[in-house]
Amino acid sequence: MLLALLELKAARGRFLLMGSVVVLVAALVGVVSGFTTGLGDDTVSALRRLPATHLAFAPGTSTDQFARSLVDDTALDGWRARPGVRATPLGTTITRGTTGSGVEVDFAAFGVEPGSFLDPAPGSLERPDTVVVSRRLADQGVRPGDTLTVDRLGITLTVTGTTARSSYGHVAAAYLPIATWQRIRFTAPGAPASGAPASGPSVDRLPGQYTAVALQADPGVDLAAADRDLRTRTLTVEAAYPAAPGYTGERVTMTSIQAFLYVIAPLVVGAFFAVWTVQRQPELALLRAMGASRRRLLAHTLGQAAVVVTAGALAGAALAGAVGLLVGSKVPFSLPATALAATMASVILTALAGAAVTLRRVATVDPMTMLGAGR
């Protein structure tokens, strides 16, 4: 190992160049990983925070369930009657509104039943004209006590509280009574019905429909049988993430970029050490002629690769972390320490795999090459 370190010092220019490439690759992998996690959080963090185990959608909606699914009161009542299951309606839609001070915001309206297990702030949604906003909307200027008027419908809501930062489809989440969500979802713009409240247009009879039924199911409950009886399609909350707007496309894109980077890392490192091994053939032959074992030469080569790759990955991790601090909350970027460590470990392993490709040439070096060099 001492000889390996001495070679690193003697040829520091070459190894610094190689190390710089590893730094850039590792940093790029880390940054892409941060954007992948950040975009995922920005798309489904509101779903992740739902205190539910499953969501029951309308049958026949295998994709885009949150946009296409509508379940009725019959399904809701059926789920509520199932033993071992607690059920409550859930509505989701993306809309736009304007505060009383003129701040325009997009928000994902989550319709929940006041007092249910989905209610993020029990007691804050008792009136139909109330809304609880996430901290992300609060950062945009929507504060408790403000009014928020839904565009095109004229439905005016009073902000009664805030909850954790959450978003859906890259839009900040807001929670409102399920009846108000039905007005937003089913009321035609500009067509108030008789008896409409002053806060905006309404209709005489809104359909008793929801996006899904949120469930808290005890272990062992036969949800498949309930689906057959109630004509619903039940998924775990995690399995419903791909139905969120843009989630699948973003994950496929970012994961593909990461995969290409994991391919590039071993190719670059392997190519460098292949050239380096060819240039060191006389020295390796001399070491073999002096009695060095193949195992020692292999350890010598892998030791050099490990030092270069590990140092480069650590520097790349620091660079990726600095990028995360630089962009802050301006873009959806999230790189927890555990995720960063796992990403860098993957980079190190793939890069060392590339360096291992050169070991065959090291192991098969012929000491006679050096012994016969003087003839």
XYZ file of C-alpha atoms in Angstrom:
375
model
C 0.000 0.000 0.000
C 2.918 2.316 0.668
C 4.088 1.923 -2.902
C 0.593 2.689 -4.144
C 0.533 5.920 -2.132
C 3.993 6.857 -3.380
C 2.805 6.385 -6.962
C -0.181 8.608 -6.238
C 2.208 11.310 -5.069
C 4.624 10.842 -7.974
C 1.875 10.972 -10.599
C -0.343 13.425 -8.725
C -1.172 15.394 -11.873
C -2.771 12.397 -13.553
C -4.569 11.271 -10.429
C -5.810 14.782 -9.683
C -7.243 14.921 -13.189
C -8.936 11.573 -12.701
C -10.114 12.591 -9.258
C -11.624 15.776 -10.683
C -13.656 13.719 -13.134
C -14.895 11.526 -10.275
C -15.794 14.642 -8.279
C -17.896 15.997 -11.132
C -19.617 12.678 -11.780
C -20.342 12.159 -8.066
C -21.610 15.723 -7.689
C -23.840 15.347 -10.732
C -25.266 12.076 -9.405
C -25.897 13.742 -6.047
C -27.580 16.764 -7.617
C -29.780 14.570 -9.816
C -30.684 12.483 -6.765
C -31.612 15.663 -4.898
C -33.837 16.840 -7.717
C -35.430 13.394 -8.012
C -36.319 13.373 -4.315
C -37.329 17.029 -4.343
C -39.596 16.676 -7.354
C -41.182 13.586 -5.816
C -41.845 15.443 -2.558
C -43.229 18.413 -4.475
C -45.638 16.125 -6.298
C -46.947 13.794 -3.584
C -46.007 15.219 -0.171
C -49.684 15.992 0.507
C -50.536 12.348 -0.240
C -47.696 11.113 1.974
C -49.115 13.099 4.862
C -52.585 11.609 4.544
C -53.232 9.555 7.714
C -54.753 6.751 5.626
C -53.622 3.258 4.692
C -55.590 2.881 1.455
C -57.611 4.847 -1.086
C -60.678 3.351 -2.783
C -61.162 4.723 -6.313
C -63.866 4.203 -8.886
C -63.498 0.975 -10.915
C -61.987 1.197 -14.381
C -59.553 3.994 -13.502
C -56.196 2.273 -13.719
C -54.340 5.557 -14.415
C -54.881 9.205 -13.467
C -57.217 8.113 -10.691
C -57.164 11.493 -8.956
C -58.338 13.221 -12.135
C -60.779 10.601 -13.441
C -62.165 8.785 -10.427
C -65.547 9.603 -8.885
C -67.049 7.450 -6.144
C -70.539 8.020 -4.776
C -72.272 7.960 -1.419
C -73.247 4.321 -1.892
C -69.585 3.255 -1.983
C -68.770 5.528 0.953
C -71.592 4.108 3.076
C -70.584 0.579 2.094
C -67.008 1.123 3.216
C -68.188 2.676 6.478
C -70.234 -0.443 7.141
C -67.276 -2.806 6.669
C -65.860 -4.111 9.974
C -62.258 -3.193 10.684
C -62.335 -0.189 8.335
C -62.706 3.523 9.029
C -63.724 5.456 5.924
C -64.080 9.118 5.016
C -64.476 10.941 1.688
C -61.570 12.648 -0.041
C -61.696 15.138 -2.883
C -58.747 16.474 -4.862
C -58.614 19.141 -7.533
C -56.198 21.872 -8.578
C -57.595 25.373 -8.813
C -56.609 29.011 -8.493
C -57.561 31.781 -6.128
C -56.938 35.399 -5.129
C -56.536 36.712 -1.602
C -58.205 39.831 -0.332
C -54.908 41.682 -0.745
C -54.665 40.698 -4.412
C -52.158 37.831 -4.138
C -52.876 35.223 -6.838
C -52.046 31.614 -5.934
C -52.525 28.150 -7.345
C -53.530 25.543 -4.814
C -54.537 21.896 -4.636
C -57.919 21.770 -2.928
C -58.207 18.716 -0.686
C -61.807 18.194 0.374
C -62.061 16.467 3.758
C -64.870 15.778 6.177
C -64.526 18.109 9.192
C -63.596 16.147 12.303
C -62.557 13.045 10.354
C -59.115 11.461 10.534
C -58.163 13.440 7.396
C -58.935 16.792 9.033
C -55.497 18.475 9.415
C -56.693 20.968 12.027
C -59.758 19.730 13.941
C -62.106 22.603 14.712
C -60.817 24.845 11.909
C -63.148 23.577 9.171
C -66.467 23.592 11.001
C -67.911 26.296 8.752
C -68.304 25.641 4.987
C -66.489 28.852 4.024
C -63.180 27.996 5.752
C -59.846 26.675 4.516
C -56.600 25.522 6.140
C -53.513 26.184 4.008
C -50.102 24.569 4.007
C -47.058 26.582 5.030
C -46.025 26.750 1.402
C -49.112 28.881 0.680
C -48.342 30.901 3.796
C -44.904 31.611 2.322
C -46.672 33.007 -0.740
C -48.566 35.517 1.374
C -51.722 33.640 2.404
C -52.100 34.159 6.152
C -54.725 33.123 8.738
C -57.539 35.657 8.671
C -57.130 36.358 4.951
C -59.873 35.636 2.461
C -59.225 33.432 -0.568
C -61.629 33.713 -3.502
C -61.704 30.823 -5.956
C -61.311 32.219 -9.478
C -64.224 31.935 -11.941
C -66.535 30.641 -9.228
C -66.445 33.523 -6.759
C -66.442 31.168 -3.766
C -64.851 33.088 -0.906
C -63.060 31.192 1.853
C -61.600 32.404 5.131
C -58.165 31.081 6.074
C -58.507 29.664 9.579
C -55.152 27.953 10.030
C -51.954 26.545 8.563
C -50.481 23.079 8.483
C -47.201 21.445 7.469
C -45.600 22.180 4.109
C -47.308 19.908 1.600
C -48.018 19.975 -2.087
C -49.691 17.966 -4.801
C -48.668 18.105 -8.446
C -46.150 20.902 -7.621
C -48.994 23.007 -6.207
C -49.364 23.932 -2.539
C -52.141 22.053 -0.742
C -55.145 23.608 0.994
C -57.751 21.718 3.013
C -61.423 22.632 2.995
C -64.757 20.986 3.876
C -65.829 18.263 1.455
C -69.074 20.119 0.673
C -67.088 23.163 -0.400
C -64.834 20.964 -2.505
C -67.927 19.613 -4.259
C -68.978 23.172 -5.103
C -65.545 23.853 -6.589
C -65.490 20.555 -8.482
C -69.050 20.455 -9.809
C -70.330 24.050 -9.990
C -70.341 25.586 -13.452
C -68.612 29.014 -13.509
C -70.938 31.998 -13.678
C -74.156 30.004 -13.195
C -75.412 30.551 -9.633
C -78.500 28.716 -8.615
C -81.341 29.977 -6.524
C -80.481 30.415 -2.876
C -76.737 30.806 -3.546
C -74.883 32.214 -0.547
C -73.176 35.570 -0.690
C -69.764 33.942 -0.787
C -70.289 32.782 -4.357
C -72.381 30.692 -6.736
C -73.699 27.293 -5.830
C -76.167 24.749 -7.131
C -79.379 23.390 -5.702
C -78.159 19.819 -5.675
C -74.526 18.834 -5.891
C -73.756 15.211 -6.757
C -72.756 13.106 -3.782
C -69.444 12.142 -5.366
C -65.817 12.275 -4.296
C -62.417 11.548 -5.774
C -61.885 8.563 -3.485
C -62.726 7.056 -0.139
C -59.813 7.274 2.304
C -59.485 4.198 4.478
C -57.815 3.212 7.710
C -57.930 -0.565 7.473
C -56.944 -2.965 10.219
C -54.470 -5.720 9.319
C -56.148 -8.778 7.832
C -59.208 -6.987 6.435
C -60.241 -8.472 3.068
C -60.196 -5.332 0.935
C -60.465 -7.299 -2.309
C -63.812 -8.737 -1.253
C -65.021 -5.261 -0.324
C -63.954 -3.982 -3.752
C -66.013 -6.683 -5.427
C -69.057 -5.907 -3.311
C -68.810 -2.131 -3.501
C -67.480 -1.834 -7.077
C -64.344 0.111 -6.143
C -60.622 -0.284 -6.770
C -58.513 0.001 -3.632
C -54.812 0.883 -3.589
C -52.388 1.638 -0.818
C -51.581 5.323 -0.570
C -48.036 4.635 -1.814
C -49.349 2.701 -4.818
C -51.501 5.717 -5.713
C -48.518 8.069 -6.058
C -48.133 7.415 -9.827
C -51.653 8.806 -10.300
C -50.487 12.242 -9.134
C -49.909 14.722 -11.986
C -46.434 14.364 -13.484
C -45.141 11.909 -10.887
C -44.419 8.957 -13.183
C -42.895 10.991 -16.010
C -40.591 12.891 -13.690
C -39.452 9.746 -11.887
C -38.708 7.943 -15.157
C -36.776 10.921 -16.540
C -34.655 11.561 -13.466
C -34.047 7.867 -12.796
C -32.891 7.404 -16.390
C -30.388 10.235 -15.991
C -29.089 8.639 -12.789
C -28.787 5.275 -14.507
C -26.696 6.777 -17.317
C -24.426 8.436 -14.766
C -23.939 5.122 -12.979
C -22.889 3.675 -16.338
C -20.558 6.564 -17.107
C -18.713 6.367 -13.769
C -17.263 2.839 -14.212
C -16.479 3.459 -17.878
C -14.474 6.599 -17.128
C -12.645 5.136 -14.139
C -12.042 1.839 -15.920
C -10.636 3.587 -18.999
C -8.245 5.657 -16.873
C -6.903 2.716 -14.911
C -6.657 0.610 -18.060
C -4.348 3.207 -19.617
C -2.486 3.612 -16.315
C -1.956 -0.158 -16.077
C -0.580 -0.330 -19.633
C 1.871 2.460 -18.830
C 2.966 0.640 -15.651
C 3.595 -2.733 -17.278
C 7.395 -2.524 -16.842
C 7.068 -1.569 -13.165
C 4.544 -4.320 -12.526
C 6.778 -6.852 -14.282
C 9.708 -5.712 -12.138
C 7.663 -6.166 -8.965
C 6.690 -9.667 -10.070
C 10.327 -10.469 -10.870
C 11.290 -9.289 -7.372
C 8.820 -11.736 -5.851
C 5.662 -9.683 -5.412
C 2.601 -11.915 -5.496
C -0.357 -11.403 -7.809
C -2.549 -10.787 -4.774
C -0.262 -7.969 -3.673
C -0.316 -6.343 -7.101
C -4.097 -6.585 -7.226
C -4.377 -5.001 -3.775
C -1.913 -2.329 -4.913
C -4.079 -1.423 -7.927
C -7.394 -1.553 -6.095
C -5.911 0.518 -3.255
C -5.011 3.304 -5.678
C -8.465 3.163 -7.245
C -10.158 3.188 -3.832
C -8.222 6.261 -2.690
C -8.944 8.221 -5.869
C -12.600 7.217 -6.122
C -13.408 7.652 -2.418
C -11.729 11.049 -2.208
C -13.493 12.154 -5.389
C -16.867 10.903 -4.159
C -16.486 12.706 -0.818
C -15.602 15.934 -2.585
C -18.528 15.386 -4.964
C -20.862 14.871 -2.011
C -19.715 18.154 -0.503
C -20.274 19.887 -3.840
C -23.769 18.402 -4.193
C -24.609 19.493 -0.650
C -23.386 23.000 -1.446
C -25.642 23.095 -4.500
C -28.576 22.125 -2.279
C -27.788 24.952 0.143
C -27.386 27.377 -2.750
C -30.727 26.660 -4.396
C -32.497 26.518 -1.015
C -36.275 26.452 -1.362
C -36.276 28.158 -4.758
C -36.486 24.833 -6.572
C -37.742 21.381 -5.474
C -34.473 19.951 -4.160
C -34.150 17.546 -1.243
C -31.010 15.599 -0.379
C -31.087 14.108 3.137
C -27.803 12.905 4.570
C -28.885 9.257 4.347
C -29.826 9.600 0.680
C -26.572 11.409 -0.070
C -24.539 8.695 1.680
C -26.349 5.941 -0.228
C -25.830 7.763 -3.519
C -22.110 8.261 -2.935
C -21.719 4.641 -1.867
C -23.299 3.597 -5.161
C -20.921 5.855 -7.087
C -17.906 4.398 -5.268
C -19.008 0.809 -5.892
C -19.736 1.337 -9.581
C -16.472 3.218 -10.097
C -14.472 0.486 -8.346
C -16.257 -2.048 -10.532
C -14.885 -0.170 -13.528
C -11.392 -0.197 -12.048
C -11.706 -3.947 -11.404
C -11.914 -4.509 -15.155
C -8.195 -3.734 -15.349
C -7.227 -6.365 -12.763
C -6.901 -9.132 -15.339
C -4.049 -7.274 -17.041
C -2.390 -6.741 -13.643
C -2.783 -10.388 -12.635
C -1.365 -11.721 -15.913
C 1.728 -9.501 -16.110
C 4.784 -11.581 -17.060
C 7.954 -11.090 -14.967
C 9.996 -12.432 -17.909
C 9.139 -9.197 -19.695
C 11.438 -7.356 -17.303
C 14.043 -10.103 -16.983
C 14.484 -10.223 -20.720
C 14.367 -6.489 -21.259
C 18.154 -6.135 -21.252
C 18.774 -8.533 -24.140
